[in-house]
Coordinates of C-alpha atoms in Angstrom, one line a residue:
M371 CA 2.9 44.4 5.9
P372 CA 0.1 41.8 5.0
S373 CA -1.3 42.6 1.3
R374 CA -4.7 44.1 0.6
K375 CA -6.1 40.6 -0.2
K376 CA -4.7 39.3 2.8
T377 CA -6.0 41.9 5.0
S378 CA -9.7 41.7 3.7
M379 CA -10.0 38.0 4.2
F380 CA -8.7 37.9 7.4
A381 CA -10.8 41.1 8.5
A382 CA -13.8 39.2 7.0
A383 CA -13.1 35.9 9.4
F384 CA -12.6 38.4 12.3
L385 CA -15.8 39.6 11.8
T386 CA -17.4 36.0 11.6
C387 CA -15.4 35.3 14.7
V388 CA -16.6 38.6 16.7
C389 CA -20.4 37.8 16.1
S390 CA -20.1 34.3 17.1
F391 CA -18.5 35.5 20.2
V392 CA -21.2 37.8 20.9
I393 CA -24.0 35.2 20.0
I394 CA -22.4 32.7 22.4
C395 CA -22.5 35.4 25.3
V396 CA -26.2 36.0 24.4
V397 CA -26.7 32.3 24.6
L398 CA -25.1 31.8 27.8
A399 CA -26.9 35.2 29.5
T400 CA -30.7 34.4 27.9
P401 CA -33.2 32.1 29.9
Y402 CA -34.8 31.4 26.4
W403 CA -33.4 27.9 25.9
V404 CA -36.7 25.8 26.0
S405 CA -40.0 26.2 27.2
S406 CA -41.7 23.4 28.6
K407 CA -45.2 22.1 29.9
V408 CA -45.2 19.6 32.5
H409 CA -48.4 17.9 33.2
F410 CA -49.1 15.9 36.6
S411 CA -52.2 14.3 37.9
G412 CA -53.4 14.5 41.5
T413 CA -55.9 13.4 43.6
N414 CA -58.4 16.1 43.2
S415 CA -57.4 17.8 40.1
N416 CA -54.6 17.9 37.3
V417 CA -51.8 20.7 37.4
T418 CA -49.6 21.9 34.8
V419 CA -46.6 23.3 35.3
S420 CA -45.4 25.9 32.7
L421 CA -41.5 26.6 32.5
T422 CA -39.3 28.9 30.3
Y423 CA -35.5 28.4 31.4
G424 CA -31.8 28.7 30.1
L425 CA -28.8 27.6 31.8
F426 CA -28.7 29.7 34.5
S427 CA -32.0 30.9 35.5
G428 CA -36.0 30.7 34.4
T429 CA -39.7 31.2 35.1
C430 CA -42.3 28.7 36.3
E431 CA -46.2 29.1 37.0
Q432 CA -48.6 26.5 38.1
L433 CA -52.0 26.3 36.7
V434 CA -54.8 23.9 38.4
D435 CA -57.6 22.3 36.2
A436 CA -60.1 24.4 38.1
G437 CA -58.7 27.6 37.1
L438 CA -56.5 28.2 39.9
L439 CA -53.2 30.0 38.3
V440 CA -50.2 30.7 40.8
P441 CA -48.2 33.7 40.0
T442 CA -44.9 33.3 38.0
K443 CA -42.1 32.5 40.3
I444 CA -38.2 33.2 39.3
F445 CA -35.9 29.9 39.9
Q446 CA -32.1 29.6 39.5
V447 CA -31.5 26.1 37.8
A448 CA -28.9 25.1 39.9
A449 CA -30.6 25.5 43.0
N450 CA -33.7 23.9 42.0
L451 CA -31.8 20.7 41.0
G452 CA -30.7 18.0 43.8
N453 CA -27.3 16.0 43.2
T454 CA -29.0 14.0 40.1
K455 CA -27.7 13.6 36.7
A456 CA -29.9 16.1 35.6
K457 CA -27.5 18.9 37.5
S458 CA -24.2 17.2 36.1
T459 CA -25.4 17.3 32.7
I460 CA -26.6 21.1 32.9
T461 CA -23.3 22.0 34.7
A462 CA -20.9 20.3 31.8
I463 CA -23.2 21.9 29.2
I464 CA -22.6 25.0 30.8
V465 CA -18.7 24.4 30.7
I466 CA -18.6 23.2 27.3
V467 CA -20.6 26.9 26.4
V468 CA -17.8 28.6 28.2
L469 CA -15.1 26.7 26.6
S470 CA -16.7 27.6 23.2
L471 CA -16.3 31.4 24.2
L472 CA -13.1 30.9 24.9
F473 CA -12.2 29.2 21.5
S474 CA -14.3 32.0 19.9
L475 CA -11.9 34.7 21.7
L476 CA -9.0 32.9 20.5
S477 CA -10.2 32.9 16.8
S478 CA -11.1 36.6 17.1
G479 CA -7.4 37.4 18.2
F480 CA -5.5 35.0 15.8
T481 CA -7.6 36.2 12.7
C482 CA -6.8 40.0 13.8
T483 CA -3.4 39.1 14.1
N484 CA -3.1 38.0 10.5
A485 CA -5.2 40.5 9.4
V486 CA -2.5 43.2 10.5
S487 CA 0.7 41.2 10.4
N488 CA 2.5 38.5 9.0
P489 CA 3.1 35.5 11.4
Y490 CA 5.4 32.7 10.6
Q491 CA 3.7 29.8 9.5
T492 CA 3.2 28.1 13.0
F493 CA 0.2 27.8 15.1
L494 CA -0.5 31.6 14.8
G495 CA -1.1 31.4 11.5
P496 CA -4.0 30.0 9.4
I497 CA -3.5 26.3 11.3
G498 CA -4.2 28.0 14.7
V499 CA -7.6 29.8 13.2
Y500 CA -8.8 26.1 11.8
T501 CA -8.0 24.8 15.1
W502 CA -9.9 27.3 17.5
N503 CA -12.8 27.8 14.7
S504 CA -13.1 24.0 14.9
L505 CA -13.1 23.2 18.5
C506 CA -15.9 26.1 19.1
A507 CA -18.4 24.5 16.3
I508 CA -17.7 21.0 17.9
F509 CA -18.3 22.2 21.4
I510 CA -21.2 24.4 20.3
L511 CA -22.8 21.0 18.6
I512 CA -22.4 18.8 21.6
A513 CA -23.9 21.4 23.7
M514 CA -26.9 21.4 21.4
I515 CA -27.0 17.6 21.7
L516 CA -26.4 17.3 25.4
F517 CA -29.2 19.9 26.5
P518 CA -32.3 18.1 24.7
V519 CA -30.9 14.4 25.9
N520 CA -30.8 16.4 29.5
I521 CA -34.4 17.2 29.1
E522 CA -35.8 13.9 27.7
G523 CA -33.6 11.3 28.9
N524 CA -32.8 12.8 32.6
G525 CA -36.0 14.9 33.0
L526 CA -34.7 17.7 33.6
S527 CA -38.1 19.9 33.3
I528 CA -39.5 17.5 35.5
E529 CA -36.9 18.0 38.4
L530 CA -37.4 21.8 38.0
S531 CA -41.1 21.5 38.1
H532 CA -40.5 19.8 41.7
G533 CA -38.3 22.3 42.5
C534 CA -40.6 25.1 42.2
F535 CA -43.5 23.3 43.7
S536 CA -43.2 20.7 45.8
A537 CA -46.5 19.4 46.3
L538 CA -46.7 17.8 42.8
Q539 CA -47.3 14.1 42.5
K540 CA -47.3 12.0 39.5
H541 CA -46.2 13.1 36.4
V542 CA -48.3 12.4 33.3
K543 CA -46.4 13.8 30.5
S544 CA -44.1 16.9 29.2
E545 CA -44.2 18.9 26.1
H546 CA -41.1 20.9 24.9
A547 CA -40.5 23.9 22.8
Y548 CA -37.1 25.1 22.3
G549 CA -36.0 28.6 22.0
Y550 CA -34.1 31.3 20.4
S551 CA -31.6 30.7 22.8
Y552 CA -31.0 27.3 21.6
W553 CA -31.5 27.6 17.9
I554 CA -29.0 30.6 17.5
M555 CA -26.4 28.2 18.4
L556 CA -26.8 26.8 14.8
L557 CA -25.8 30.4 13.5
I558 CA -22.6 30.0 15.8
I559 CA -21.8 26.7 13.7
F560 CA -22.3 28.6 10.4
L561 CA -20.1 31.5 11.3
N562 CA -17.3 28.9 12.6
I563 CA -17.6 27.2 9.1
A564 CA -17.3 30.5 7.5
S565 CA -14.6 31.6 8.9
I566 CA -12.8 28.1 8.3
I567 CA -14.0 28.5 4.3
V568 CA -12.6 32.0 4.0
I569 CA -9.1 31.3 5.2
Y570 CA -9.1 28.2 3.3
F571 CA -9.7 29.8 0.1
Y572 CA -7.0 32.4 1.0
D573 CA -4.3 29.8 2.4
H574 CA -5.4 27.6 -0.8
A575 CA -4.5 30.4 -3.2
R576 CA -1.6 31.4 -1.7
Y577 CA -0.3 28.1 -1.7
S578 CA -1.0 27.8 -5.6
K579 CA 0.7 31.0 -6.3
K580 CA 3.8 30.1 -4.2
K581 CA 3.7 26.9 -6.2
E582 CA 3.5 28.6 -9.5
Q583 CA 6.4 30.8 -8.7
E584 CA 8.4 27.5 -7.7
R585 CA 8.3 25.6 -11.1
P586 CA 11.2 24.2 -12.4
I587 CA 13.2 26.2 -15.0
E588 CA 12.7 23.2 -17.5
N589 CA 8.8 24.0 -17.5
A590 CA 9.3 27.5 -18.8
P591 CA 8.9 28.8 -22.1
K592 CA 12.4 28.0 -24.3
D593 CA 12.3 31.4 -25.7
V594 CA 12.6 33.0 -22.4
I595 CA 15.5 31.1 -21.0
L596 CA 18.8 33.0 -21.2
F597 CA 21.9 31.1 -21.4

């Protein structure tokens, strides 16, 4: 059976991993990654399209300068994109976040295993926890970088606007505000770092204690050496 200290340390790491897993599920499920206002100029009037969307779905509405407001429409992100670079990138982001979810699940399993048992010093031990938490944090960071690149560089919001309203003409400018579904990914990164730190402190303390017990006999006090 593991010591009480080991159980408590790995239980704390397990809790952070579970929280990370839950938050990734929220990130995937909620359509509040970004809110965009895309402005278009027409022959007789200017049009503003307001979009709020995530990785899979979103809503859009059209406002004409004359005061005409088109009712809000719900759209599917993939369906509104053609075979463009924006669609390829959003697909890559989905794959990356899903892989992060898998890494978080594996990390939860590894920390739980270490909390209730003493696996051999193999990949099932702290090394595995370090690996899965690091991969999860790195992949989430990549997703956080790719999403704004897709919006700013590949014109994701513009593509989605044309998918919602086909009669739009010349694009003038766009304004973007990233929502909580995007920013809570920072919390996922921090939780994974916290898991790594907790396990590192335990592993370092265990290693130091082991080295202390393996001190050569000549370093021991002479008055306790028996011949």
